[in-house]
Structures are given as structure tokens and as C-alpha cells.
Short mmCIF file of C-alpha atoms and ligand atoms in Angstrom, two decimals:
data_model
loop_
_atom_site.label_atom_id
_atom_site.label_comp_id
_atom_site.label_asym_id
_atom_site.label_seq_id
_atom_site.Cartn_x
_atom_site.Cartn_y
_atom_site.Cartn_z
CA UNK A 1 5.36 25.27 26.04
CA UNK A 2 4.48 24.71 22.22
CA UNK A 3 1.49 25.09 21.07
CA UNK A 4 -0.36 23.78 18.12
CA UNK A 5 -0.48 25.95 14.95
CA UNK A 6 -1.40 24.17 12.06
CA UNK A 7 -3.19 20.96 11.04
CA UNK A 8 -2.94 19.84 7.51
CA UNK A 9 -4.23 16.92 5.56
CA UNK A 10 -2.72 15.74 2.48
CA UNK A 11 -4.38 13.47 0.16
CA UNK A 12 -1.92 11.06 -1.78
CA UNK A 13 -2.54 9.14 -4.35
CA UNK A 14 -0.70 6.65 -7.18
CA UNK A 15 -2.44 4.35 -9.70
CA UNK A 16 -0.88 0.83 -9.60
CA UNK A 17 0.60 -0.91 -12.59
CA UNK A 18 -0.99 -4.02 -12.09
CA UNK A 19 -4.45 -3.55 -10.64
CA UNK A 20 -5.99 -6.07 -8.44
CA UNK A 21 -9.16 -7.14 -6.49
CA UNK A 22 -10.55 -9.27 -3.41
CA UNK A 23 -14.07 -10.39 -2.87
CA UNK A 24 -15.67 -6.95 -2.63
CA UNK A 25 -14.07 -4.51 -5.08
CA UNK A 26 -10.84 -3.76 -7.24
CA UNK A 27 -8.09 -1.16 -6.93
CA UNK A 28 -6.52 0.75 -9.51
CA UNK A 29 -4.77 3.11 -7.35
CA UNK A 30 -3.85 3.51 -3.77
CA UNK A 31 -4.77 6.71 -1.94
CA UNK A 32 -4.53 7.75 1.60
CA UNK A 33 -5.20 10.63 3.88
CA UNK A 34 -1.96 11.86 5.80
CA UNK A 35 -1.88 14.60 8.57
CA UNK A 36 0.84 17.13 9.77
CA UNK A 37 0.46 18.78 12.75
CA UNK A 38 2.79 21.76 12.95
CA UNK A 39 3.79 23.90 16.96
CA UNK A 40 4.40 27.39 16.91
CA UNK A 41 7.64 26.65 17.71
CA UNK A 42 7.90 24.62 14.18
CA UNK A 43 8.18 20.86 15.33
CA UNK A 44 5.81 18.48 13.43
CA UNK A 45 4.36 15.10 13.89
CA UNK A 46 2.99 12.94 11.16
CA UNK A 47 -0.22 10.54 11.05
CA UNK A 48 -2.51 8.69 8.85
CA UNK A 49 -6.09 7.72 8.52
CA UNK A 50 -7.41 4.44 7.01
CA UNK A 51 -10.50 4.79 5.01
CA UNK A 52 -11.76 6.85 1.91
CA UNK A 53 -8.93 9.77 1.46
CA UNK A 54 -11.09 12.23 0.64
CA UNK A 55 -13.58 11.39 3.44
CA UNK A 56 -10.73 11.32 5.89
CA UNK A 57 -9.72 14.90 5.08
CA UNK A 58 -12.97 16.02 5.27
CA UNK A 59 -13.27 14.74 8.90
CA UNK A 60 -9.59 16.16 9.37
CA UNK A 61 -10.90 19.52 8.69
CA UNK A 62 -13.82 18.93 10.74
CA UNK A 63 -11.86 18.07 13.70
CA UNK A 64 -8.88 20.68 13.16
CA UNK A 65 -10.32 23.35 15.04
CA UNK A 66 -10.84 21.67 18.07
CA UNK A 67 -6.74 21.20 18.70
CA UNK A 68 -5.73 24.55 17.03
CA UNK A 69 -3.59 26.23 20.12
CA UNK A 70 -3.80 23.20 22.57
CA UNK A 71 -0.82 21.61 24.17
CA UNK A 72 0.58 18.94 21.87
CA UNK A 73 1.51 17.18 24.98
CA UNK A 74 -1.85 16.62 26.46
CA UNK A 75 -2.79 13.73 23.51
CA UNK A 76 -5.33 12.39 25.89
CA UNK A 77 -7.33 15.75 26.58
CA UNK A 78 -7.30 16.41 23.07
CA UNK A 79 -8.54 13.18 21.92
CA UNK A 80 -11.21 13.48 24.24
CA UNK A 81 -11.99 17.13 22.90
CA UNK A 82 -12.21 15.51 19.45
CA UNK A 83 -14.26 12.70 20.05
CA UNK A 84 -17.13 14.77 21.91
CA UNK A 85 -17.41 17.04 18.94
CA UNK A 86 -17.59 13.71 16.83
CA UNK A 87 -20.02 11.56 18.82
CA UNK A 88 -23.33 12.64 17.85
CA UNK A 89 -22.84 12.44 14.12
CA UNK A 90 -19.56 9.69 13.89
CA UNK A 91 -19.46 7.22 16.75
CA UNK A 92 -17.97 4.96 14.32
CA UNK A 93 -16.88 5.13 10.67
CA UNK A 94 -14.51 7.17 9.05
CA UNK A 95 -15.10 10.09 11.29
CA UNK A 96 -12.89 7.54 13.82
CA UNK A 97 -10.23 7.31 11.07
CA UNK A 98 -9.87 10.91 10.81
CA UNK A 99 -9.45 11.53 14.58
CA UNK A 100 -7.05 8.39 14.56
CA UNK A 101 -4.87 10.40 11.66
CA UNK A 102 -4.59 13.57 14.20
CA UNK A 103 -4.25 11.38 17.50
CA UNK A 104 -1.27 9.43 15.83
CA UNK A 105 0.61 12.97 14.71
CA UNK A 106 -0.04 14.08 17.94
CA UNK A 107 1.68 10.90 19.71
CA UNK A 108 4.49 11.02 17.01
CA UNK A 109 4.80 15.35 17.67
CA UNK A 110 5.05 14.23 21.84
CA UNK A 111 7.81 11.85 21.14
CA UNK A 112 9.58 14.88 19.33
CA UNK A 113 9.52 17.16 21.51
CA UNK A 114 9.98 14.69 24.55
CA UNK A 115 13.19 13.31 22.57
CA UNK A 116 11.23 9.49 23.25
CA UNK A 117 10.58 6.93 20.50
CA UNK A 118 6.66 6.47 20.96
CA UNK A 119 6.96 2.83 22.32
CA UNK A 120 8.80 4.19 25.74
CA UNK A 121 5.55 6.58 25.87
CA UNK A 122 3.31 3.72 25.36
CA UNK A 123 5.34 2.10 28.73
CA UNK A 124 8.52 0.41 26.71
CA UNK A 125 9.57 -2.31 24.19
CA UNK A 126 8.79 -6.08 25.38
CA UNK A 127 10.48 -6.60 22.18
CA UNK A 128 13.07 -4.97 19.61
CA UNK A 129 11.61 -6.41 16.81
CA UNK A 130 8.33 -7.29 15.46
CA UNK A 131 6.89 -10.42 13.87
CA UNK A 132 5.23 -9.64 10.68
CA UNK A 133 3.48 -11.54 8.06
CA UNK A 134 3.09 -11.08 4.54
CA UNK A 135 -0.35 -10.03 3.18
CA UNK A 136 -0.87 -10.68 -0.20
CA UNK A 137 -2.32 -13.38 -2.61
CA UNK A 138 -5.32 -10.87 -3.95
CA UNK A 139 -6.85 -11.47 -6.89
CA UNK A 140 -6.59 -10.86 -11.08
CA UNK A 141 -7.27 -11.97 -14.20
CA UNK A 142 -4.51 -14.72 -14.19
CA UNK A 143 -6.15 -17.67 -15.83
CA UNK A 144 -4.58 -20.16 -13.55
CA UNK A 145 -5.04 -18.03 -10.14
CA UNK A 146 -4.19 -20.93 -8.18
CA UNK A 147 -0.60 -21.24 -9.54
CA UNK A 148 -0.06 -17.65 -9.37
CA UNK A 149 -1.21 -17.32 -5.92
CA UNK A 150 0.85 -20.21 -4.91
CA UNK A 151 4.34 -18.76 -6.68
CA UNK A 152 3.65 -15.78 -4.68
CA UNK A 153 2.97 -17.57 -1.35
CA UNK A 154 6.53 -19.40 -2.21
CA UNK A 155 8.02 -15.89 -3.01
CA UNK A 156 7.16 -14.90 0.36
CA UNK A 157 8.51 -17.68 2.06
CA UNK A 158 11.80 -17.62 0.68
CA UNK A 159 11.99 -14.05 1.43
CA UNK A 160 11.82 -15.45 5.25
CA UNK A 161 8.34 -14.66 6.21
CA UNK A 162 6.99 -17.41 8.53
CA UNK A 163 3.69 -16.31 8.30
CA UNK A 164 1.58 -15.55 5.06
CA UNK A 165 -2.36 -14.23 4.44
CA UNK A 166 -4.32 -15.11 1.34
CA UNK A 167 -7.57 -13.91 0.10
CA UNK A 168 -10.58 -16.10 0.24
CA UNK A 169 -14.14 -15.07 -1.06
CA UNK A 170 -14.84 -16.15 -4.52
CA UNK A 171 -16.71 -19.09 -3.59
CA UNK A 172 -15.98 -21.76 -1.32
CA UNK A 173 -14.84 -24.73 -3.88
CA UNK A 174 -12.88 -21.99 -5.67
CA UNK A 175 -11.33 -20.82 -2.57
CA UNK A 176 -10.77 -24.27 -1.03
CA UNK A 177 -8.63 -24.95 -4.36
CA UNK A 178 -6.64 -21.85 -3.68
CA UNK A 179 -5.68 -22.67 0.14
CA UNK A 180 -4.60 -26.35 -1.06
CA UNK A 181 -2.50 -24.86 -3.94
CA UNK A 182 -0.85 -22.00 -1.36
CA UNK A 183 -0.57 -25.03 1.35
CA UNK A 184 1.44 -27.18 -0.85
CA UNK A 185 3.66 -24.28 -2.00
CA UNK A 186 4.32 -23.56 1.25
CA UNK A 187 5.00 -26.90 3.12
CA UNK A 188 3.97 -27.57 6.58
CA UNK A 189 6.12 -24.92 8.60
CA UNK A 190 4.72 -21.33 7.27
CA UNK A 191 1.74 -20.08 9.16
CA UNK A 192 -1.16 -19.60 6.69
CA UNK A 193 -4.01 -17.41 7.20
CA UNK A 194 -7.16 -16.61 5.03
CA UNK A 195 -9.11 -13.67 4.60
CA UNK A 196 -12.52 -13.18 2.78
CA UNK A 197 -13.36 -9.43 3.95
CA UNK A 198 -16.59 -10.96 5.24
CA UNK A 199 -17.81 -12.18 1.82
CA UNK A 200 -19.78 -15.20 3.78
CA UNK A 201 -23.06 -15.78 5.73
CA UNK A 202 -22.50 -18.11 8.36
CA UNK A 203 -23.53 -21.48 6.22
CA UNK A 204 -21.22 -21.02 3.68
CA UNK A 205 -18.36 -20.14 6.15
CA UNK A 206 -19.00 -23.30 8.14
CA UNK A 207 -18.57 -25.05 4.95
CA UNK A 208 -14.96 -23.26 3.81
CA UNK A 209 -14.05 -23.87 7.46
CA UNK A 210 -14.41 -27.85 6.60
CA UNK A 211 -12.91 -27.78 3.53
CA UNK A 212 -9.65 -26.14 4.31
CA UNK A 213 -9.13 -26.84 8.25
CA UNK A 214 -6.86 -29.97 7.24
CA UNK A 215 -4.69 -27.35 5.87
CA UNK A 216 -3.83 -26.01 9.33
CA UNK A 217 -5.03 -22.51 8.80
CA UNK A 218 -3.86 -19.98 11.87
CA UNK A 219 -6.85 -17.98 11.75
CA UNK A 220 -9.80 -16.99 9.19
CA UNK A 221 -10.31 -13.09 9.22
CA UNK A 222 -13.49 -11.45 8.53
CA UNK A 223 -15.82 -14.55 7.83
CA UNK A 224 -18.86 -12.51 7.76
CA UNK A 225 -20.56 -9.34 8.24
CA UNK A 226 -19.12 -7.04 11.05
CA UNK A 227 -22.66 -6.44 11.83
CA UNK A 228 -23.23 -9.66 12.28
CA UNK A 229 -22.11 -10.63 15.86
CA UNK A 230 -24.55 -13.30 16.78
CA UNK A 231 -22.98 -15.18 13.28
CA UNK A 232 -19.65 -14.57 14.69
CA UNK A 233 -20.16 -16.13 18.24
CA UNK A 234 -21.75 -19.36 16.06
CA UNK A 235 -19.07 -19.67 13.80
CA UNK A 236 -16.61 -19.26 16.46
CA UNK A 237 -18.27 -21.97 18.71
CA UNK A 238 -18.45 -24.28 15.76
CA UNK A 239 -14.95 -23.36 13.86
CA UNK A 240 -12.05 -25.89 14.50
CA UNK A 241 -9.78 -22.62 13.08
CA UNK A 242 -9.79 -19.39 15.34
CA UNK A 243 -12.05 -16.46 14.12
CA UNK A 244 -10.44 -12.97 13.39
CA UNK A 245 -11.61 -9.65 12.99
CA UNK A 246 -11.98 -6.07 13.85
CA UNK A 247 -10.74 -3.79 11.05
CA UNK A 248 -14.00 -2.57 10.30
CA UNK A 249 -14.90 -2.19 14.33
CA UNK A 250 -14.36 1.32 15.73
CA UNK A 251 -13.27 2.66 19.11
CA UNK A 252 -13.38 0.91 22.66
CA UNK A 253 -17.11 1.01 22.40
CA UNK A 254 -17.44 -1.34 19.17
CA UNK A 255 -14.73 -3.63 20.47
CA UNK A 256 -16.80 -4.07 23.77
CA UNK A 257 -19.68 -4.96 21.74
CA UNK A 258 -17.48 -7.86 19.67
CA UNK A 259 -15.63 -9.30 22.81
CA UNK A 260 -19.25 -9.31 24.22
CA UNK A 261 -20.50 -11.38 21.58
CA UNK A 262 -17.65 -13.73 22.23
CA UNK A 263 -17.40 -13.10 18.34
CA UNK A 264 -13.50 -13.69 18.12
CA UNK A 265 -10.32 -15.31 19.01
CA UNK A 266 -7.82 -12.46 17.57
CA UNK A 267 -8.84 -8.66 17.41
CA UNK A 268 -7.58 -6.54 14.70
CA UNK A 269 -7.96 -2.95 15.50
CA UNK A 270 -6.89 -0.78 12.56
CA UNK A 271 -4.48 2.01 14.90
CA UNK A 272 -5.42 4.38 12.03
CA UNK A 273 -9.04 4.06 12.02
CA UNK A 274 -10.11 2.59 15.21
CA UNK A 275 -9.16 5.89 17.51
CA UNK A 276 -5.35 6.41 17.31
CA UNK A 277 -2.89 5.25 19.58
CA UNK A 278 -5.16 6.62 22.27
CA UNK A 279 -7.92 4.50 21.75
CA UNK A 280 -6.10 1.25 20.98
CA UNK A 281 -4.67 1.43 24.08
CA UNK A 282 -7.70 1.09 25.53
CA UNK A 283 -8.82 -2.00 23.40
CA UNK A 284 -6.03 -3.66 24.02
CA UNK A 285 -6.85 -3.71 27.62
CA UNK A 286 -10.36 -4.80 27.14
CA UNK A 287 -8.87 -7.52 24.56
CA UNK A 288 -6.73 -8.62 27.76
CA UNK A 289 -9.63 -8.33 30.04
CA UNK A 290 -11.36 -11.18 27.37
CA UNK A 291 -8.24 -12.95 26.66
CA UNK A 292 -8.61 -12.14 22.95
CA UNK A 293 -5.12 -12.26 21.62
CA UNK A 294 -4.63 -8.64 19.40
CA UNK A 295 -2.76 -8.38 15.69
CA UNK A 296 -3.84 -5.13 14.43
CA UNK A 297 -4.97 -4.49 10.91
CA UNK A 298 -2.25 -2.55 8.70
CA UNK A 299 -2.66 -1.04 5.12
CA UNK A 300 -1.10 1.78 4.58
CA UNK A 301 2.08 3.90 4.68
CA UNK A 302 5.06 3.66 6.37
CA UNK A 303 3.90 6.18 8.87
CA UNK A 304 1.10 3.34 9.69
CA UNK A 305 3.15 0.49 9.44
CA UNK A 306 5.52 2.57 12.18
CA UNK A 307 2.63 3.13 14.58
CA UNK A 308 1.49 -0.83 14.63
CA UNK A 309 5.83 -1.60 15.40
CA UNK A 310 5.86 0.89 18.24
CA UNK A 311 2.32 -0.23 19.63
CA UNK A 312 3.11 -4.22 19.15
CA UNK A 313 6.46 -3.53 20.63
CA UNK A 314 4.47 -2.96 24.03
CA UNK A 315 2.01 -5.69 24.07
CA UNK A 316 2.46 -8.54 26.18
CA UNK A 317 1.35 -12.06 25.33
CA UNK A 318 -0.72 -13.72 27.57
CA UNK A 319 -1.08 -15.88 29.50
CA UNK A 320 2.39 -16.10 29.06
CA UNK A 321 5.54 -18.80 29.36
CA UNK A 322 8.91 -19.16 28.87
CA UNK A 323 8.59 -19.05 25.23
CA UNK A 324 5.88 -17.13 24.27
CA UNK A 325 4.60 -17.17 20.63
CA UNK A 326 5.18 -13.92 19.40
CA UNK A 327 2.20 -11.33 18.09
CA UNK A 328 1.57 -10.62 14.43
CA UNK A 329 1.85 -7.12 12.54
CA UNK A 330 0.27 -7.32 9.25
CA UNK A 331 2.60 -6.62 6.51
CA UNK A 332 0.71 -5.53 3.36
CA UNK A 333 3.11 -6.48 0.40
CA UNK A 334 0.91 -5.59 -2.17
CA UNK A 335 2.02 -3.03 -4.80
CA UNK A 336 2.20 0.18 -3.12
CA UNK A 337 4.70 3.25 -3.99
CA UNK A 338 2.97 5.57 -1.25
CA UNK A 339 4.49 2.83 1.75
CA UNK A 340 7.52 2.12 -0.31
CA UNK A 341 8.69 5.86 -0.93
CA UNK A 342 6.84 8.44 1.26
CA UNK A 343 8.73 7.64 4.24
CA UNK A 344 12.13 6.61 3.34
CA UNK A 345 14.03 4.25 4.43
CA UNK A 346 11.59 1.50 3.54
CA UNK A 347 10.72 -1.18 6.35
CA UNK A 348 11.79 -4.22 5.27
CA UNK A 349 11.82 -7.65 6.86
CA UNK A 350 14.54 -9.92 8.29
CA UNK A 351 13.79 -13.24 9.01
CA UNK A 352 10.21 -12.45 9.38
CA UNK A 353 10.53 -9.86 11.51
CA UNK A 354 11.02 -6.10 11.54
CA UNK A 355 13.05 -3.74 13.88
CA UNK A 356 11.10 -1.37 15.88
CA UNK A 357 12.55 2.32 15.37
CA UNK A 358 14.13 3.95 18.38
CA UNK A 359 14.41 7.54 16.94
CA UNK A 360 12.26 10.18 19.03
CA UNK A 361 8.05 10.14 17.79
CA UNK A 362 7.47 7.18 15.26
CA UNK A 363 11.28 7.43 13.98
CA UNK A 364 10.26 8.16 10.87
CA UNK A 365 9.80 11.10 8.72
CA UNK A 366 7.89 12.15 5.43
CA UNK A 367 10.07 12.46 2.34
CA UNK A 368 8.43 15.86 1.12
CA UNK A 369 9.82 15.72 -2.20
CA UNK A 370 7.59 12.95 -2.99
CA UNK A 371 5.10 13.67 -1.18
CA UNK A 372 4.53 16.89 -4.03
CA UNK A 373 4.96 14.19 -6.34
CA UNK A 374 1.96 12.10 -5.16
CA UNK A 375 -0.24 14.90 -3.92
CA UNK A 376 -3.93 15.51 -5.30
CA UNK A 377 -3.54 18.90 -3.09
CA UNK A 378 -3.17 19.79 0.87
CA UNK A 379 -5.45 21.81 2.77
CA UNK A 380 -4.50 23.17 6.07
CA UNK A 381 -6.22 24.88 9.31
CA1 LIG B 1 -8.40 -8.29 6.28
#
């Protein structure tokens, strides 16, 4: 039997050539904490946490002693051991992202030990390729931002994406003008989603819904503060546009609160933050019981994207029919060398879908030379 001999956290970071912003703050670099778990017989698995990279690394260092020496095949038991140690201090938030990163690395490792892709461990594929939507249309200082956003959207459609998501949250009038321009550029056949990153109160969110609902919006993501469960319930009741949220929600208990409030039509757990592959299965079961659709949030490297592919490959679309709609995985298209270069070959969408890897584990590996290039210093326990 293999035992876990090493847990390493790597913070990788890369400045952006073209900084961008969204409704809350700006980005001039991308940074993420990756985790490598290695066994005493030299096998390893990779994971990733979503959240402030240095804080995630501290969380990984906190959890590492509780998995060292353990059996990497016992992913559920190791998850529970870590969760029990964090519960008093971090029921929600970035400590769960650290737990997620280790949990994902353990699933990758388990798959490699057993010679099985993660989607087999999760119950088997329902589909060989996962439909993706392009996330982009962030803000910059371009004087004619509406035209720039419209051109970007048209570029994704030309690449074959069948759905795209744009940012809103600058203010309802500006947002409505941007949505109008992007819809005009896309034409009627490409799905369009809007995401405010919790920029609005209930009345402003309702105002924006009424201004853009004629543009056939597939969902309005994070219209309100993630703490405003009552506001979500009211907005969802009054909105003609489906409501999506969940990237700021953690653990099955958090999603229990979200679903209990009838807050969303579409749940968006980030598998690299919500508790990893172990916990997202529980969240998916809960979503199923509440008849809520699941479309994971995904905004990291190829590791996190591979996790999303394996997981969504195994999701049933309910209630089901002969030709059901496909579940969507988020495919961030903003500048990110970490995503494009750390896990070659990079994932590519063909006709709006990405093939699910069939190699053992997550079916990817990290280019150690590029890891060293991007690394701001590894620490191991
Ligand atoms: Ca979002």
C-alpha cells in the first residue's frame, strides 16, 4: 500500500500584459496555489485551490499534517479528517479552498494508482465532450467599451462557442447598453449570460433584468450579495431571467442554505473552492433533490478545468428527455499564461465543446519547467 509522503503547495503567478477589471476590482496579474501530493513509492497527484493564492497555501500547510502517512485511496476519510480539523475556524471560505486543492490532488493520485480516469471513479461518463461557454468581456479603459465588448463576443462566436458570458455591474444604464451591443454582435443563436459579481441591490438588479430581458439572457449570475438569501428569493420570483450563483458558496451546508432559500435556478459551485470533488458530489445530489441545475464556476489553470470536465462528464441533466440540453462548463478566455502553459497541451474548444481526458487521474500533468518559471517559491510538509 502506498502512503502519502509529501504535500507541497506552489504559488504560481504571472503579470498580465493587459490588465482588466470587473465590477469589484482589477487584475494586473494571475496567481494561484497548486498542490502536489506524492506517495512513498513516488506517485503524485495535482490539485488547485481557488482564492487568494498565499492564503490558500497557508491553508494547505494547515491541513497537510492531517493527510501525511494516510492511504491515498481513502479520499473520503482523508476529506473528513481535514474537514473536522478546519470546522471550528473555517466552515466557509478560503480554508475550504485549501482543503479542495488537497482533495483534488488525492483524486488525481487515486486515479493514477488505480489506472482509471477520475470520471470513471465518479460513476462514468454520460458524454465524451463537455459543452463550454466562453467567459470574457471584462472591462478595460477602452473609450468605446461597448464596441470592444461586442467585437470580443463576435470573436468567440466565430471560434465556434455556442454560449458566452459577459460582465455587467458598472451601472444599469451602461450595462444595458453593453448587453444590447453584445447581443447585436452575436445574433440570436449564441446563448448570452451576464455576471455582475454581486454588484447590485434587489431594486437595481430588477431594473437591469427589465432593461435586458428582451435580449434573451440565459442567466443573470451573482446579481446580489452572496449573503442576501432573501433578496435572491425575491429576485428569482420576479425575474424573467434565470438566476445563477454559487461561486461564493462553500460546502454542502452552504448550498443547503442557498437551495433552502429558493435562491437560484442554476448553482455554480467552484470545485477548487467548495470542498473539492468529494464535496461537489454531495452538492450535486442536493441540487438534484431541489431541481436546481449545476454549472460549475471555473477560473483557474488546466488542473481546475480538467476537474470540471471530469465532473460535468458524469452529470445527468434532469428531468431528462430524448434530446436534453447539455450542461455547460465555464471556459475562461481572459489572458492567463498559467492556464495556457502549465499543463500542456492546452485545452481547446471544438464546436463549443472540449473532449474529456481519458488518461488515468485527471489526465493531465504539470510541466515542471514552466512551474519553476512561474513559481514564487514552493514549500512542503
Ligand atoms: Ca462569476
